[in-house]
Amino acid sequence: MKNWTNIFGFLCSLLFLIGCSEDKPLMYQEDSKVYFLKNTTETSRDSIEKSFAFDPTNVTSDTIALNFRIIGFPKDVDREIAVKVKEGSTAKLGYHFKIDNLFIPANSSNGSAELIFFRREGLKDSTVRADLLIAENENFEVGYEDVIGNSKINRVTLRFSITDLLSKPTNWQTLWQNMFGDYSNTKILFLTQQLNYTAWNVPYLFPQDQSNMINKARIAIYEYEKMNGPLMDENGNRVIIP
Amino acid sequence: MKIKFENTFIAFILGLTMYGCAKDKGNYEYQNVPKIEVNDQSIVGTIFIQQGSSLKLNPEIQLNGNNDDLSYEWFVYLNSPSASYVQDSTKISNTKNLDYIIDPNIFTIGETYKLTFKVTNNINGISSFHFYQLSISDIFTQGWMFLEDKSGKADLSMILNNGTVYHDIYSFRNSNHPIVNPKSFTISNASITDDVGPSGKKYYIVGQTDAVELDGTTMKKRFDYEYLFFSPPNIIKPSYIAWGGSSGSNVGVLLNDGHVHINMVGGFPGAKKFGAQLRSPNNGYDYALAPQHISGNSYTDTYNIIMFDTKNKRFYGVTTSALNSFDEANQNSSIFDMNNVGLDLIKLDSSNITEIRNAIMKDDGGKGYLLQFRTLRNASNPSITVGKQEIISPGIAQASDITASTLSPHLFYVNDGKLYRYEVTSNTYTIEYTLPSNEIATKIKFQKHGYGNSIPRLILSTWNGSEGKVYFFKINQTGAIESLDKTFSGFGKIIDLAYKY
């Protein structure tokens, strides 16, 4: 009985003593992850379609910024990012393209690598594609996928295609059809030259740019026809800007 | 004994532990310190003031029982939308009443400032505040501005609402950028945000071979003509730049070489400038628009902007990407055909009915016509064409300018030295005033609220070969001229006028 009271008393005093110890702050240590910065307002594109067909013949390469962002805290050293090319990709690393500056700089949450495309002979009659995948290395784990509503936004792979073959932009139907009418190779080359415009794969245009392009295109075809008569496309149809 | 002691000890410990859970009732007392109140009933809204002029403010201080041991501070912050959030304030005085000369080193023309009056109770350190909004204006506040031709060069004069007249405004402030053969001067009736210049009303002077956008506060050139375009046209031949569309502020209209270039603004990002010229529906680029436009009332109108083609003698509905024909289903072409009017335009104007627009026109035989149309077609008004009548009033087809009353169904114009008032409904006219024999009218304009709420003013400018003159007439509620209010002289030949407010 006496023993029991002693133990009880001892436990009570111990409880009070615990109350006096310093509280250690809780810090959450998150693992470093890296992902492609895409589908944001700054870099809204989901994939890259590079066509050299709109470029002058002396252009042999094109550099595109490849933006990354990390999850976790920045560190005071440059940290390399690992990226691998998906199996079955037709674009060959080192021949069709290369990636430079593939790292997250010290004390930064963002990194911008350079994806460089080369204009190779074979691209004149074909299109090569590749999927870049973020890979795990000693610095970073693979980033994340965003779930917005019912859709999932992929931020760990990036698809691109390279060609020198003149082809219809995938967004012709959604963006350009309304402005310039039916597609033809002749029409897009004419517009590229007259509007001094090559970014045919943009996801959207502001209204003031749309109307300016339409009006410029209309007067360009008018001036052309005045000098040369109707411009005929590869299918034998007259090029018309509605 | 020992057990009893231990039991007491445990009970005591437990008691202490439980006491920790007791609610702390506290023993605080709050004392209400009566706050000093600062007020200024004499100032309502923004104070518009010029650099170098004196600002006197006498705010009332209610002590509410506090001692009269106070200290005062007056300080200002730049309060424009682009101002930094971390700027320092500038102290301008520490007296009870402010008597301050606006220092140009602190206050910039065109900017707005927040002026704070801080009263501190020296005993308890509690401060009270009162805020004023300051806008640093130039001398050109509100009134009519006139574009003049002075020996072939453009200049501006202004008659302020208080009757003060300023001449040589453009030439004095823009001596390095003369504009020859002035054509038009417009002020947008609402603020325009184009992400190119600062938001605000747009001011344009247009000459035969050049035009400029002006800063509306300083009246100095803001942008050269070519800068107004995404890519300037090959031929530089401006005739008119103005803003229209719904509420008069969403579509910029620029005429160059007779062709219209459009600037569209709205809530979307990116710089907005004038684009390439529009194509006409039937004549390609073979058209020449008159340097006038008329807007609809709201963006839901069927036609937001209507302009007239002097070459093909027809109207167009103007959109941001095209000149459009009027759909046959939208008009009753037995009244007249908007797509084939066959007359020459003298003046496009509003009317005394909000939905109806007036086009005063003439034929080759010297007859004048009034064509009326709507900008909105709906179930109750299935046709936009409203009426066409020959105007039986002397010399209207030869008038240099005509204005439509927005109060009553009348048109005003000058012919052969006489100021006529034509009544649309009865197709009759009266002579309201006779000018001195050597004066010819150059411009005429009806201002509905010229003398305050619904008391209209008629502004007439004349030229006698060497001097321009401006007449202000008061209009009565029946729409007739009540009296000649004022005349102003010393102008060049007046080409255009616009109201600045």
XYZ file of C-alpha atoms in Angstrom, chain A:
242
model
C 0.000 0.000 0.000
C 2.756 2.356 1.020
C 4.713 1.307 -2.020
C 1.792 2.052 -4.191
C 1.352 5.601 -2.845
C 5.062 6.253 -3.312
C 4.887 5.164 -6.941
C 1.810 7.272 -7.483
C 3.463 10.319 -5.929
C 6.574 9.765 -8.046
C 4.536 9.482 -11.241
C 2.679 12.686 -10.425
C 5.910 14.649 -9.913
C 7.289 13.155 -13.136
C 4.215 14.397 -15.002
C 4.822 17.917 -13.705
C 8.455 17.736 -14.733
C 7.573 16.789 -18.293
C 5.545 19.957 -18.480
C 8.768 21.921 -17.997
C 10.676 20.497 -20.985
C 11.165 22.675 -24.096
C 8.781 22.102 -26.967
C 10.594 21.197 -30.159
C 9.059 22.910 -33.234
C 7.630 20.551 -35.795
C 9.221 21.006 -39.202
C 7.912 19.059 -42.136
C 10.697 17.743 -44.270
C 9.324 17.266 -47.745
C 11.095 15.164 -50.295
C 12.450 17.110 -53.256
C 10.519 16.477 -56.419
C 10.690 18.057 -59.829
C 8.102 18.480 -62.583
C 7.592 20.135 -65.951
C 6.137 23.608 -65.620
C 3.377 23.356 -68.169
C -0.335 24.029 -68.379
C 0.139 27.232 -66.432
C -0.650 30.745 -67.579
C 3.039 31.384 -68.280
C 3.740 28.200 -70.207
C 0.370 27.081 -71.339
C 1.491 24.559 -73.902
C 1.020 20.919 -73.196
C 3.282 19.666 -75.940
C 5.651 21.102 -78.503
C 5.294 20.828 -82.247
C 8.291 22.132 -84.093
C 8.090 22.591 -87.817
C 11.135 23.953 -89.610
C 8.985 24.300 -92.720
C 8.176 27.918 -91.850
C 11.778 28.874 -91.191
C 14.230 30.243 -93.791
C 16.594 27.612 -95.222
C 19.614 28.932 -93.304
C 17.993 28.034 -89.983
C 19.490 24.728 -88.777
C 18.377 24.560 -85.159
C 15.804 25.953 -82.774
C 16.022 26.370 -79.014
C 12.997 26.168 -76.782
C 12.951 26.844 -73.056
C 12.084 23.774 -71.018
C 10.810 24.972 -67.662
C 10.903 23.013 -64.430
C 9.687 23.649 -60.928
C 10.409 21.797 -57.706
C 8.427 20.650 -54.707
C 10.370 21.071 -51.468
C 12.878 23.670 -50.387
C 15.542 25.243 -52.606
C 19.123 24.313 -51.792
C 22.328 26.290 -52.015
C 23.819 24.127 -54.774
C 22.857 23.552 -58.402
C 20.959 20.274 -58.633
C 20.877 18.243 -61.785
C 17.569 16.908 -63.113
C 17.311 13.472 -64.692
C 15.236 13.159 -67.844
C 14.943 10.064 -69.985
C 13.487 9.478 -73.414
C 10.573 7.074 -73.532
C 11.207 3.824 -75.317
C 9.867 3.768 -78.843
C 10.426 7.494 -79.391
C 11.506 8.216 -82.959
C 13.398 11.429 -82.213
C 16.955 10.542 -81.277
C 18.728 12.310 -78.441
C 21.972 13.817 -79.667
C 20.873 13.713 -83.320
C 17.422 15.270 -83.576
C 17.593 17.077 -80.293
C 19.615 17.698 -77.161
C 18.956 19.236 -73.762
C 21.348 21.714 -72.170
C 21.437 23.291 -68.707
C 19.347 20.535 -67.196
C 19.467 21.606 -63.561
C 17.702 23.601 -60.859
C 19.986 26.507 -59.946
C 21.068 27.077 -56.346
C 18.526 28.890 -54.159
C 15.812 28.632 -56.775
C 12.543 26.780 -57.118
C 12.567 27.020 -60.893
C 14.924 25.886 -63.591
C 14.991 26.521 -67.302
C 16.765 24.021 -69.518
C 17.266 24.415 -73.255
C 15.638 21.943 -75.579
C 17.474 22.264 -78.879
C 16.005 20.836 -82.081
C 18.180 20.148 -85.130
C 16.973 20.448 -88.708
C 18.127 17.122 -90.150
C 17.816 16.010 -93.759
C 15.396 13.186 -92.998
C 12.837 15.588 -91.548
C 11.918 16.809 -95.019
C 9.602 13.874 -95.497
C 8.905 12.663 -91.983
C 8.015 13.703 -88.474
C 9.891 12.392 -85.446
C 8.440 12.348 -81.966
C 9.632 11.773 -78.452
C 8.273 11.730 -74.932
C 10.538 13.098 -72.255
C 10.021 11.535 -68.827
C 11.264 12.933 -65.563
C 13.428 10.293 -63.900
C 14.479 9.901 -60.304
C 18.060 10.738 -59.351
C 19.954 11.574 -56.175
C 18.478 15.095 -56.173
C 14.845 14.669 -57.060
C 12.001 12.243 -57.095
C 9.506 12.316 -59.942
C 7.045 15.237 -59.609
C 3.294 15.050 -59.476
C 0.124 15.049 -61.485
C -2.522 17.641 -60.957
C -6.117 16.671 -60.611
C -8.434 19.450 -61.689
C -12.079 18.446 -61.602
C -12.342 15.189 -63.474
C -9.185 15.634 -65.492
C -5.659 14.847 -64.593
C -2.894 17.115 -65.808
C 0.306 15.357 -66.555
C 3.373 17.199 -65.348
C 5.964 14.464 -65.517
C 6.115 13.835 -69.243
C 6.497 16.152 -72.195
C 5.796 15.202 -75.789
C 7.272 16.916 -78.788
C 7.508 16.435 -82.523
C 10.000 17.781 -85.026
C 9.508 18.012 -88.741
C 10.586 19.936 -91.800
C 7.506 18.784 -93.620
C 4.840 21.375 -94.155
C 1.813 20.160 -92.269
C -1.512 21.420 -91.065
C -1.227 22.736 -87.494
C -3.322 20.609 -85.151
C -5.172 23.719 -83.963
C -6.158 24.865 -87.467
C -9.734 23.761 -86.964
C -10.133 25.359 -83.552
C -8.251 28.606 -84.075
C -7.286 29.423 -87.640
C -10.213 28.018 -89.647
C -12.449 30.788 -88.387
C -9.930 33.463 -89.321
C -8.415 32.213 -92.576
C -10.776 29.541 -93.854
C -9.768 26.146 -95.245
C -6.194 24.983 -94.861
C -3.736 24.553 -97.654
C 0.054 24.409 -97.644
C 0.165 27.313 -100.076
C -2.076 29.391 -97.835
C -0.049 28.826 -94.682
C 3.217 29.590 -96.488
C 1.697 32.765 -97.922
C 0.435 33.821 -94.473
C 3.759 32.980 -92.826
C 5.538 35.213 -95.294
C 3.012 38.072 -95.386
C 2.210 38.266 -91.674
C 5.793 37.504 -90.674
C 4.326 34.913 -88.331
C 5.490 31.389 -87.522
C 3.904 30.471 -84.181
C 1.072 28.520 -85.800
C 0.740 26.193 -82.823
C -0.227 28.816 -80.247
C -3.192 27.738 -78.135
C -4.992 31.092 -78.373
C -4.674 34.675 -79.567
C -5.929 37.894 -78.028
C -8.817 39.507 -79.944
C -6.775 42.527 -81.054
C -4.110 40.226 -82.559
C -6.754 38.118 -84.292
C -8.430 41.035 -86.010
C -5.111 42.581 -86.942
C -3.957 39.297 -88.536
C -7.223 38.831 -90.435
C -7.130 42.352 -91.824
C -3.454 42.097 -92.727
C -4.062 38.784 -94.478
C -6.993 40.190 -96.456
C -5.031 43.144 -97.754
C -2.022 40.907 -98.481
C -4.009 38.580 -100.736
C -5.672 41.592 -102.361
C -2.293 43.160 -103.150
C -0.951 39.820 -104.378
C -3.865 39.267 -106.728
C -3.583 42.790 -108.081
C 0.037 42.080 -109.100
C -0.079 38.373 -110.003
C -3.661 37.294 -110.364
C -5.226 34.623 -108.165
C -2.925 32.528 -105.981
C -3.608 28.838 -106.582
C -2.888 26.221 -103.931
C -1.411 22.707 -104.307
C -4.875 21.284 -104.943
C -5.646 23.711 -107.738
C -7.989 25.878 -105.655
C -7.791 29.631 -105.426
C -6.421 30.843 -102.057
C -9.160 32.873 -100.424
C -9.099 34.747 -97.119
C -12.795 34.977 -96.185
